[in-house]
Amino acid sequence: TLDSQTWNWFGRGDTWTEPCAVVDALELANTLWLARKDRRYLEDIEQISRNGLAYAQNPAGGFSLSRIATLE
């Protein structure tokens, strides 16, 4: 999405992909960083961590993606 919280793999810009996809994307970016040492993956890790995990973290430990970032 526009703020790197999650990427909807099913082409639906009006809904979230499964919230676990945020964690999956973070794990993938980390794996790619470890394998390739390409600094772009570090930027992805930072954006996903800040905009996805930190934004959606609930006090009880779960996640809640309550809104979708759009241009409008």
PDB file of N, CA, C and O in Angstrom:
ATOM      1  N   THR A   1       0.840  -1.186   0.000  1.00  0.00           N
ATOM      2  CA  THR A   1       0.000   0.000   0.000  1.00  0.00           C
ATOM      3  C   THR A   1       0.874   1.234   0.000  1.00  0.00           C
ATOM      4  O   THR A   1       2.089   1.158   0.024  1.00  0.00           O
ATOM      5  N   LEU A   2       0.250   2.364   0.002  1.00  0.00           N
ATOM      6  CA  LEU A   2       0.980   3.630  -0.050  1.00  0.00           C
ATOM      7  C   LEU A   2       1.903   3.823   1.144  1.00  0.00           C
ATOM      8  O   LEU A   2       2.879   4.552   1.053  1.00  0.00           O
ATOM      9  N   ASP A   3       1.603   3.199   2.262  1.00  0.00           N
ATOM     10  CA  ASP A   3       2.425   3.406   3.451  1.00  0.00           C
ATOM     11  C   ASP A   3       3.153   2.134   3.910  1.00  0.00           C
ATOM     12  O   ASP A   3       3.593   2.046   5.038  1.00  0.00           O
ATOM     13  N   SER A   4       3.287   1.151   3.041  1.00  0.00           N
ATOM     14  CA  SER A   4       4.053  -0.076   3.295  1.00  0.00           C
ATOM     15  C   SER A   4       3.516  -0.920   4.443  1.00  0.00           C
ATOM     16  O   SER A   4       4.248  -1.673   5.053  1.00  0.00           O
ATOM     17  N   GLN A   5       2.238  -0.801   4.747  1.00  0.00           N
ATOM     18  CA  GLN A   5       1.693  -1.647   5.800  1.00  0.00           C
ATOM     19  C   GLN A   5       1.478  -3.063   5.304  1.00  0.00           C
ATOM     20  O   GLN A   5       1.798  -4.014   5.989  1.00  0.00           O
ATOM     21  N   THR A   6       0.894  -3.196   4.159  1.00  0.00           N
ATOM     22  CA  THR A   6       0.676  -4.511   3.590  1.00  0.00           C
ATOM     23  C   THR A   6       0.449  -4.335   2.099  1.00  0.00           C
ATOM     24  O   THR A   6       0.056  -3.284   1.649  1.00  0.00           O
ATOM     25  N   TRP A   7       0.714  -5.340   1.356  1.00  0.00           N
ATOM     26  CA  TRP A   7       0.522  -5.293  -0.084  1.00  0.00           C
ATOM     27  C   TRP A   7      -0.571  -6.279  -0.409  1.00  0.00           C
ATOM     28  O   TRP A   7      -0.464  -7.463  -0.105  1.00  0.00           O
ATOM     29  N   ASN A   8      -1.642  -5.825  -1.018  1.00  0.00           N
ATOM     30  CA  ASN A   8      -2.746  -6.722  -1.305  1.00  0.00           C
ATOM     31  C   ASN A   8      -2.421  -7.518  -2.561  1.00  0.00           C
ATOM     32  O   ASN A   8      -2.476  -7.009  -3.666  1.00  0.00           O
ATOM     33  N   TRP A   9      -2.076  -8.765  -2.379  1.00  0.00           N
ATOM     34  CA  TRP A   9      -1.637  -9.630  -3.466  1.00  0.00           C
ATOM     35  C   TRP A   9      -2.765 -10.043  -4.389  1.00  0.00           C
ATOM     36  O   TRP A   9      -2.547 -10.642  -5.410  1.00  0.00           O
ATOM     37  N   PHE A  10      -3.991  -9.733  -4.051  1.00  0.00           N
ATOM     38  CA  PHE A  10      -5.119 -10.172  -4.852  1.00  0.00           C
ATOM     39  C   PHE A  10      -5.713  -9.049  -5.690  1.00  0.00           C
ATOM     40  O   PHE A  10      -6.797  -9.163  -6.219  1.00  0.00           O
ATOM     41  N   GLY A  11      -4.990  -7.930  -5.798  1.00  0.00           N
ATOM     42  CA  GLY A  11      -5.417  -6.843  -6.650  1.00  0.00           C
ATOM     43  C   GLY A  11      -6.628  -6.069  -6.160  1.00  0.00           C
ATOM     44  O   GLY A  11      -7.300  -5.410  -6.937  1.00  0.00           O
ATOM     45  N   ARG A  12      -6.918  -6.145  -4.888  1.00  0.00           N
ATOM     46  CA  ARG A  12      -8.063  -5.432  -4.330  1.00  0.00           C
ATOM     47  C   ARG A  12      -7.558  -4.265  -3.486  1.00  0.00           C
ATOM     48  O   ARG A  12      -7.133  -4.450  -2.357  1.00  0.00           O
ATOM     49  N   GLY A  13      -7.621  -3.069  -4.035  1.00  0.00           N
ATOM     50  CA  GLY A  13      -7.142  -1.895  -3.324  1.00  0.00           C
ATOM     51  C   GLY A  13      -8.062  -1.404  -2.225  1.00  0.00           C
ATOM     52  O   GLY A  13      -7.728  -0.489  -1.493  1.00  0.00           O
ATOM     53  N   ASP A  14      -9.234  -2.010  -2.106  1.00  0.00           N
ATOM     54  CA  ASP A  14     -10.206  -1.551  -1.116  1.00  0.00           C
ATOM     55  C   ASP A  14     -10.230  -2.415   0.147  1.00  0.00           C
ATOM     56  O   ASP A  14     -11.033  -2.180   1.035  1.00  0.00           O
ATOM     57  N   THR A  15      -9.371  -3.411   0.234  1.00  0.00           N
ATOM     58  CA  THR A  15      -9.344  -4.278   1.414  1.00  0.00           C
ATOM     59  C   THR A  15      -7.914  -4.648   1.760  1.00  0.00           C
ATOM     60  O   THR A  15      -7.015  -4.559   0.933  1.00  0.00           O
ATOM     61  N   TRP A  16      -7.729  -5.097   2.966  1.00  0.00           N
ATOM     62  CA  TRP A  16      -6.418  -5.560   3.418  1.00  0.00           C
ATOM     63  C   TRP A  16      -6.214  -7.011   3.036  1.00  0.00           C
ATOM     64  O   TRP A  16      -7.133  -7.817   3.060  1.00  0.00           O
ATOM     65  N   THR A  17      -4.981  -7.343   2.756  1.00  0.00           N
ATOM     66  CA  THR A  17      -4.576  -8.735   2.700  1.00  0.00           C
ATOM     67  C   THR A  17      -4.546  -9.232   4.141  1.00  0.00           C
ATOM     68  O   THR A  17      -4.474  -8.436   5.073  1.00  0.00           O
ATOM     69  N   GLU A  18      -4.577 -10.518   4.341  1.00  0.00           N
ATOM     70  CA  GLU A  18      -4.481 -11.106   5.682  1.00  0.00           C
ATOM     71  C   GLU A  18      -3.409 -10.378   6.490  1.00  0.00           C
ATOM     72  O   GLU A  18      -2.290 -10.195   6.006  1.00  0.00           O
ATOM     73  N   PRO A  19      -3.717  -9.933   7.721  1.00  0.00           N
ATOM     74  CA  PRO A  19      -2.731  -9.208   8.525  1.00  0.00           C
ATOM     75  C   PRO A  19      -1.411  -9.961   8.710  1.00  0.00           C
ATOM     76  O   PRO A  19      -0.361  -9.342   8.842  1.00  0.00           O
ATOM     77  N   CYS A  20      -1.457 -11.266   8.686  1.00  0.00           N
ATOM     78  CA  CYS A  20      -0.208 -12.026   8.814  1.00  0.00           C
ATOM     79  C   CYS A  20       0.732 -11.757   7.644  1.00  0.00           C
ATOM     80  O   CYS A  20       1.932 -11.998   7.733  1.00  0.00           O
ATOM     81  N   ALA A  21       0.189 -11.225   6.542  1.00  0.00           N
ATOM     82  CA  ALA A  21       1.035 -10.886   5.400  1.00  0.00           C
ATOM     83  C   ALA A  21       2.026  -9.796   5.760  1.00  0.00           C
ATOM     84  O   ALA A  21       3.106  -9.719   5.168  1.00  0.00           O
ATOM     85  N   VAL A  22       1.691  -8.943   6.728  1.00  0.00           N
ATOM     86  CA  VAL A  22       2.633  -7.920   7.182  1.00  0.00           C
ATOM     87  C   VAL A  22       3.871  -8.603   7.752  1.00  0.00           C
ATOM     88  O   VAL A  22       5.007  -8.264   7.418  1.00  0.00           O
ATOM     89  N   VAL A  23       3.649  -9.594   8.601  1.00  0.00           N
ATOM     90  CA  VAL A  23       4.762 -10.337   9.199  1.00  0.00           C
ATOM     91  C   VAL A  23       5.496 -11.142   8.129  1.00  0.00           C
ATOM     92  O   VAL A  23       6.731 -11.181   8.117  1.00  0.00           O
ATOM     93  N   ASP A  24       4.766 -11.752   7.223  1.00  0.00           N
ATOM     94  CA  ASP A  24       5.400 -12.507   6.133  1.00  0.00           C
ATOM     95  C   ASP A  24       6.294 -11.601   5.293  1.00  0.00           C
ATOM     96  O   ASP A  24       7.409 -11.979   4.921  1.00  0.00           O
ATOM     97  N   ALA A  25       5.810 -10.396   4.989  1.00  0.00           N
ATOM     98  CA  ALA A  25       6.593  -9.457   4.193  1.00  0.00           C
ATOM     99  C   ALA A  25       7.857  -9.047   4.940  1.00  0.00           C
ATOM    100  O   ALA A  25       8.937  -8.927   4.342  1.00  0.00           O
ATOM    101  N   LEU A  26       7.749  -8.857   6.239  1.00  0.00           N
ATOM    102  CA  LEU A  26       8.909  -8.509   7.050  1.00  0.00           C
ATOM    103  C   LEU A  26       9.927  -9.642   7.039  1.00  0.00           C
ATOM    104  O   LEU A  26      11.137  -9.415   6.868  1.00  0.00           O
ATOM    105  N   GLU A  27       9.459 -10.865   7.214  1.00  0.00           N
ATOM    106  CA  GLU A  27      10.360 -12.018   7.188  1.00  0.00           C
ATOM    107  C   GLU A  27      11.036 -12.173   5.824  1.00  0.00           C
ATOM    108  O   GLU A  27      12.232 -12.477   5.744  1.00  0.00           O
ATOM    109  N   LEU A  28      10.281 -11.952   4.760  1.00  0.00           N
ATOM    110  CA  LEU A  28      10.849 -12.051   3.421  1.00  0.00           C
ATOM    111  C   LEU A  28      11.917 -10.986   3.199  1.00  0.00           C
ATOM    112  O   LEU A  28      13.007 -11.282   2.704  1.00  0.00           O
ATOM    113  N   ALA A  29      11.629  -9.758   3.581  1.00  0.00           N
ATOM    114  CA  ALA A  29      12.607  -8.680   3.417  1.00  0.00           C
ATOM    115  C   ALA A  29      13.872  -8.977   4.224  1.00  0.00           C
ATOM    116  O   ALA A  29      14.989  -8.749   3.748  1.00  0.00           O
ATOM    117  N   ASN A  30      13.714  -9.500   5.420  1.00  0.00           N
ATOM    118  CA  ASN A  30      14.868  -9.841   6.247  1.00  0.00           C
ATOM    119  C   ASN A  30      15.684 -10.972   5.621  1.00  0.00           C
ATOM    120  O   ASN A  30      16.925 -10.926   5.591  1.00  0.00           O
ATOM    121  N   THR A  31      15.014 -11.981   5.113  1.00  0.00           N
ATOM    122  CA  THR A  31      15.705 -13.097   4.460  1.00  0.00           C
ATOM    123  C   THR A  31      16.481 -12.609   3.238  1.00  0.00           C
ATOM    124  O   THR A  31      17.632 -12.999   3.016  1.00  0.00           O
ATOM    125  N   LEU A  32      15.853 -11.732   2.452  1.00  0.00           N
ATOM    126  CA  LEU A  32      16.532 -11.187   1.274  1.00  0.00           C
ATOM    127  C   LEU A  32      17.727 -10.332   1.680  1.00  0.00           C
ATOM    128  O   LEU A  32      18.778 -10.364   1.036  1.00  0.00           O
ATOM    129  N   TRP A  33      17.590  -9.564   2.758  1.00  0.00           N
ATOM    130  CA  TRP A  33      18.718  -8.761   3.252  1.00  0.00           C
ATOM    131  C   TRP A  33      19.877  -9.677   3.657  1.00  0.00           C
ATOM    132  O   TRP A  33      21.026  -9.432   3.287  1.00  0.00           O
ATOM    133  N   LEU A  34      19.577 -10.719   4.392  1.00  0.00           N
ATOM    134  CA  LEU A  34      20.627 -11.633   4.837  1.00  0.00           C
ATOM    135  C   LEU A  34      21.306 -12.332   3.664  1.00  0.00           C
ATOM    136  O   LEU A  34      22.519 -12.559   3.687  1.00  0.00           O
ATOM    137  N   ALA A  35      20.538 -12.657   2.639  1.00  0.00           N
ATOM    138  CA  ALA A  35      21.086 -13.383   1.493  1.00  0.00           C
ATOM    139  C   ALA A  35      21.861 -12.484   0.535  1.00  0.00           C
ATOM    140  O   ALA A  35      22.876 -12.905  -0.021  1.00  0.00           O
ATOM    141  N   ARG A  36      21.388 -11.255   0.357  1.00  0.00           N
ATOM    142  CA  ARG A  36      21.960 -10.408  -0.702  1.00  0.00           C
ATOM    143  C   ARG A  36      22.683  -9.168  -0.217  1.00  0.00           C
ATOM    144  O   ARG A  36      23.387  -8.527  -0.986  1.00  0.00           O
ATOM    145  N   LYS A  37      22.443  -8.770   1.022  1.00  0.00           N
ATOM    146  CA  LYS A  37      23.053  -7.564   1.592  1.00  0.00           C
ATOM    147  C   LYS A  37      22.755  -6.317   0.760  1.00  0.00           C
ATOM    148  O   LYS A  37      23.560  -5.397   0.677  1.00  0.00           O
ATOM    149  N   ASP A  38      21.593  -6.275   0.154  1.00  0.00           N
ATOM    150  CA  ASP A  38      21.154  -5.126  -0.631  1.00  0.00           C
ATOM    151  C   ASP A  38      20.432  -4.171   0.329  1.00  0.00           C
ATOM    152  O   ASP A  38      19.425  -4.523   0.933  1.00  0.00           O
ATOM    153  N   ARG A  39      20.935  -2.951   0.454  1.00  0.00           N
ATOM    154  CA  ARG A  39      20.395  -1.989   1.426  1.00  0.00           C
ATOM    155  C   ARG A  39      18.925  -1.638   1.185  1.00  0.00           C
ATOM    156  O   ARG A  39      18.239  -1.173   2.095  1.00  0.00           O
ATOM    157  N   ARG A  40      18.425  -1.860  -0.019  1.00  0.00           N
ATOM    158  CA  ARG A  40      17.004  -1.599  -0.273  1.00  0.00           C
ATOM    159  C   ARG A  40      16.120  -2.450   0.632  1.00  0.00           C
ATOM    160  O   ARG A  40      15.041  -2.021   1.031  1.00  0.00           O
ATOM    161  N   TYR A  41      16.586  -3.664   0.954  1.00  0.00           N
ATOM    162  CA  TYR A  41      15.793  -4.520   1.823  1.00  0.00           C
ATOM    163  C   TYR A  41      15.760  -3.985   3.251  1.00  0.00           C
ATOM    164  O   TYR A  41      14.773  -4.168   3.969  1.00  0.00           O
ATOM    165  N   LEU A  42      16.825  -3.316   3.665  1.00  0.00           N
ATOM    166  CA  LEU A  42      16.807  -2.689   4.986  1.00  0.00           C
ATOM    167  C   LEU A  42      15.756  -1.587   5.048  1.00  0.00           C
ATOM    168  O   LEU A  42      15.078  -1.419   6.069  1.00  0.00           O
ATOM    169  N   GLU A  43      15.613  -0.835   3.965  1.00  0.00           N
ATOM    170  CA  GLU A  43      14.574   0.192   3.907  1.00  0.00           C
ATOM    171  C   GLU A  43      13.190  -0.441   3.990  1.00  0.00           C
ATOM    172  O   GLU A  43      12.304   0.069   4.684  1.00  0.00           O
ATOM    173  N   ASP A  44      13.006  -1.553   3.289  1.00  0.00           N
ATOM    174  CA  ASP A  44      11.720  -2.262   3.362  1.00  0.00           C
ATOM    175  C   ASP A  44      11.449  -2.731   4.785  1.00  0.00           C
ATOM    176  O   ASP A  44      10.328  -2.598   5.290  1.00  0.00           O
ATOM    177  N   ILE A  45      12.462  -3.287   5.433  1.00  0.00           N
ATOM    178  CA  ILE A  45      12.313  -3.763   6.809  1.00  0.00           C
ATOM    179  C   ILE A  45      11.889  -2.623   7.720  1.00  0.00           C
ATOM    180  O   ILE A  45      10.977  -2.763   8.534  1.00  0.00           O
ATOM    181  N   GLU A  46      12.536  -1.484   7.571  1.00  0.00           N
ATOM    182  CA  GLU A  46      12.207  -0.322   8.408  1.00  0.00           C
ATOM    183  C   GLU A  46      10.781   0.150   8.165  1.00  0.00           C
ATOM    184  O   GLU A  46      10.022   0.399   9.106  1.00  0.00           O
ATOM    185  N   GLN A  47      10.379   0.259   6.916  1.00  0.00           N
ATOM    186  CA  GLN A  47       9.025   0.734   6.604  1.00  0.00           C
ATOM    187  C   GLN A  47       7.960  -0.248   7.073  1.00  0.00           C
ATOM    188  O   GLN A  47       6.939   0.162   7.636  1.00  0.00           O
ATOM    189  N   ILE A  48       8.185  -1.524   6.849  1.00  0.00           N
ATOM    190  CA  ILE A  48       7.206  -2.524   7.288  1.00  0.00           C
ATOM    191  C   ILE A  48       7.102  -2.531   8.800  1.00  0.00           C
ATOM    192  O   ILE A  48       6.008  -2.589   9.370  1.00  0.00           O
ATOM    193  N   SER A  49       8.239  -2.449   9.477  1.00  0.00           N
ATOM    194  CA  SER A  49       8.246  -2.450  10.943  1.00  0.00           C
ATOM    195  C   SER A  49       7.510  -1.242  11.510  1.00  0.00           C
ATOM    196  O   SER A  49       6.676  -1.361  12.401  1.00  0.00           O
ATOM    197  N   ARG A  50       7.837  -0.070  10.973  1.00  0.00           N
ATOM    198  CA  ARG A  50       7.250   1.169  11.499  1.00  0.00           C
ATOM    199  C   ARG A  50       5.791   1.327  11.081  1.00  0.00           C
ATOM    200  O   ARG A  50       4.922   1.603  11.907  1.00  0.00           O
ATOM    201  N   ASN A  51       5.504   1.165   9.799  1.00  0.00           N
ATOM    202  CA  ASN A  51       4.171   1.462   9.291  1.00  0.00           C
ATOM    203  C   ASN A  51       3.205   0.290   9.386  1.00  0.00           C
ATOM    204  O   ASN A  51       1.995   0.500   9.408  1.00  0.00           O
ATOM    205  N   GLY A  52       3.705  -0.908   9.417  1.00  0.00           N
ATOM    206  CA  GLY A  52       2.847  -2.083   9.496  1.00  0.00           C
ATOM    207  C   GLY A  52       2.713  -2.597  10.908  1.00  0.00           C
ATOM    208  O   GLY A  52       1.641  -2.576  11.494  1.00  0.00           O
ATOM    209  N   LEU A  53       3.826  -3.030  11.472  1.00  0.00           N
ATOM    210  CA  LEU A  53       3.775  -3.623  12.806  1.00  0.00           C
ATOM    211  C   LEU A  53       3.475  -2.604  13.895  1.00  0.00           C
ATOM    212  O   LEU A  53       2.583  -2.802  14.705  1.00  0.00           O
ATOM    213  N   ALA A  54       4.229  -1.514  13.937  1.00  0.00           N
ATOM    214  CA  ALA A  54       4.033  -0.536  15.009  1.00  0.00           C
ATOM    215  C   ALA A  54       2.651   0.112  14.920  1.00  0.00           C
ATOM    216  O   ALA A  54       1.992   0.322  15.937  1.00  0.00           O
ATOM    217  N   TYR A  55       2.204   0.410  13.701  1.00  0.00           N
ATOM    218  CA  TYR A  55       0.901   1.041  13.521  1.00  0.00           C
ATOM    219  C   TYR A  55      -0.232   0.128  13.976  1.00  0.00           C
ATOM    220  O   TYR A  55      -1.186   0.567  14.605  1.00  0.00           O
ATOM    221  N   ALA A  56      -0.140  -1.138  13.645  1.00  0.00           N
ATOM    222  CA  ALA A  56      -1.247  -2.059  13.869  1.00  0.00           C
ATOM    223  C   ALA A  56      -1.173  -2.811  15.195  1.00  0.00           C
ATOM    224  O   ALA A  56      -2.076  -3.561  15.527  1.00  0.00           O
ATOM    225  N   GLN A  57      -0.113  -2.608  15.960  1.00  0.00           N
ATOM    226  CA  GLN A  57       0.048  -3.341  17.214  1.00  0.00           C
ATOM    227  C   GLN A  57      -0.986  -2.893  18.235  1.00  0.00           C
ATOM    228  O   GLN A  57      -1.134  -1.712  18.522  1.00  0.00           O
ATOM    229  N   ASN A  58      -1.721  -3.850  18.770  1.00  0.00           N
ATOM    230  CA  ASN A  58      -2.695  -3.583  19.830  1.00  0.00           C
ATOM    231  C   ASN A  58      -2.032  -3.772  21.187  1.00  0.00           C
ATOM    232  O   ASN A  58      -1.080  -4.554  21.310  1.00  0.00           O
ATOM    233  N   PRO A  59      -2.542  -3.104  22.221  1.00  0.00           N
ATOM    234  CA  PRO A  59      -1.956  -3.254  23.558  1.00  0.00           C
ATOM    235  C   PRO A  59      -1.908  -4.707  24.042  1.00  0.00           C
ATOM    236  O   PRO A  59      -1.003  -5.086  24.774  1.00  0.00           O
ATOM    237  N   ALA A  60      -2.865  -5.526  23.610  1.00  0.00           N
ATOM    238  CA  ALA A  60      -2.905  -6.923  24.038  1.00  0.00           C
ATOM    239  C   ALA A  60      -1.950  -7.807  23.235  1.00  0.00           C
ATOM    240  O   ALA A  60      -1.818  -8.993  23.515  1.00  0.00           O
ATOM    241  N   GLY A  61      -1.293  -7.245  22.223  1.00  0.00           N
ATOM    242  CA  GLY A  61      -0.320  -8.015  21.451  1.00  0.00           C
ATOM    243  C   GLY A  61      -0.750  -8.394  20.057  1.00  0.00           C
ATOM    244  O   GLY A  61       0.064  -8.802  19.254  1.00  0.00           O
ATOM    245  N   GLY A  62      -2.031  -8.273  19.740  1.00  0.00           N
ATOM    246  CA  GLY A  62      -2.511  -8.631  18.409  1.00  0.00           C
ATOM    247  C   GLY A  62      -2.354  -7.473  17.432  1.00  0.00           C
ATOM    248  O   GLY A  62      -1.767  -6.441  17.744  1.00  0.00           O
ATOM    249  N   PHE A  63      -2.912  -7.662  16.237  1.00  0.00           N
ATOM    250  CA  PHE A  63      -2.854  -6.636  15.207  1.00  0.00           C
ATOM    251  C   PHE A  63      -4.255  -6.293  14.742  1.00  0.00           C
ATOM    252  O   PHE A  63      -5.134  -7.137  14.708  1.00  0.00           O
ATOM    253  N   SER A  64      -4.437  -5.039  14.350  1.00  0.00           N
ATOM    254  CA  SER A  64      -5.718  -4.590  13.823  1.00  0.00           C
ATOM    255  C   SER A  64      -5.449  -3.571  12.733  1.00  0.00           C
ATOM    256  O   SER A  64      -4.975  -2.478  12.994  1.00  0.00           O
ATOM    257  N   LEU A  65      -5.730  -3.937  11.500  1.00  0.00           N
ATOM    258  CA  LEU A  65      -5.557  -3.018  10.389  1.00  0.00           C
ATOM    259  C   LEU A  65      -6.898  -2.347  10.128  1.00  0.00           C
ATOM    260  O   LEU A  65      -7.729  -2.840   9.380  1.00  0.00           O
ATOM    261  N   SER A  66      -7.084  -1.202  10.736  1.00  0.00           N
ATOM    262  CA  SER A  66      -8.408  -0.581  10.752  1.00  0.00           C
ATOM    263  C   SER A  66      -8.688   0.336   9.589  1.00  0.00           C
ATOM    264  O   SER A  66      -9.813   0.734   9.386  1.00  0.00           O
ATOM    265  N   ARG A  67      -7.669   0.707   8.815  1.00  0.00           N
ATOM    266  CA  ARG A  67      -7.930   1.591   7.690  1.00  0.00           C
ATOM    267  C   ARG A  67      -6.934   1.313   6.567  1.00  0.00           C
ATOM    268  O   ARG A  67      -5.897   0.721   6.788  1.00  0.00           O
ATOM    269  N   ILE A  68      -7.255   1.799   5.408  1.00  0.00           N
ATOM    270  CA  ILE A  68      -6.436   1.591   4.228  1.00  0.00           C
ATOM    271  C   ILE A  68      -5.931   2.946   3.759  1.00  0.00           C
ATOM    272  O   ILE A  68      -6.710   3.872   3.587  1.00  0.00           O
ATOM    273  N   ALA A  69      -4.637   3.064   3.557  1.00  0.00           N
ATOM    274  CA  ALA A  69      -4.074   4.317   3.069  1.00  0.00           C
ATOM    275  C   ALA A  69      -4.319   4.438   1.576  1.00  0.00           C
ATOM    276  O   ALA A  69      -3.989   3.544   0.809  1.00  0.00           O
ATOM    277  N   THR A  70      -4.940   5.540   1.183  1.00  0.00           N
ATOM    278  CA  THR A  70      -5.200   5.796  -0.232  1.00  0.00           C
ATOM    279  C   THR A  70      -4.850   7.252  -0.528  1.00  0.00           C
ATOM    280  O   THR A  70      -4.593   8.037   0.371  1.00  0.00           O
ATOM    281  N   LEU A  71      -4.855   7.593  -1.797  1.00  0.00           N
ATOM    282  CA  LEU A  71      -4.588   8.966  -2.200  1.00  0.00           C
ATOM    283  C   LEU A  71      -5.731   9.899  -1.863  1.00  0.00           C
ATOM    284  O   LEU A  71      -5.565  11.100  -1.750  1.00  0.00           O
ATOM    285  N   GLU A  72      -6.926   9.378  -1.726  1.00  0.00           N
ATOM    286  CA  GLU A  72      -8.106  10.209  -1.459  1.00  0.00           C
ATOM    287  C   GLU A  72      -8.404  10.293   0.005  1.00  0.00           C
ATOM    288  O   GLU A  72      -8.219   9.447   0.768  1.00  0.00           O
TER     289      GLU A  72
END
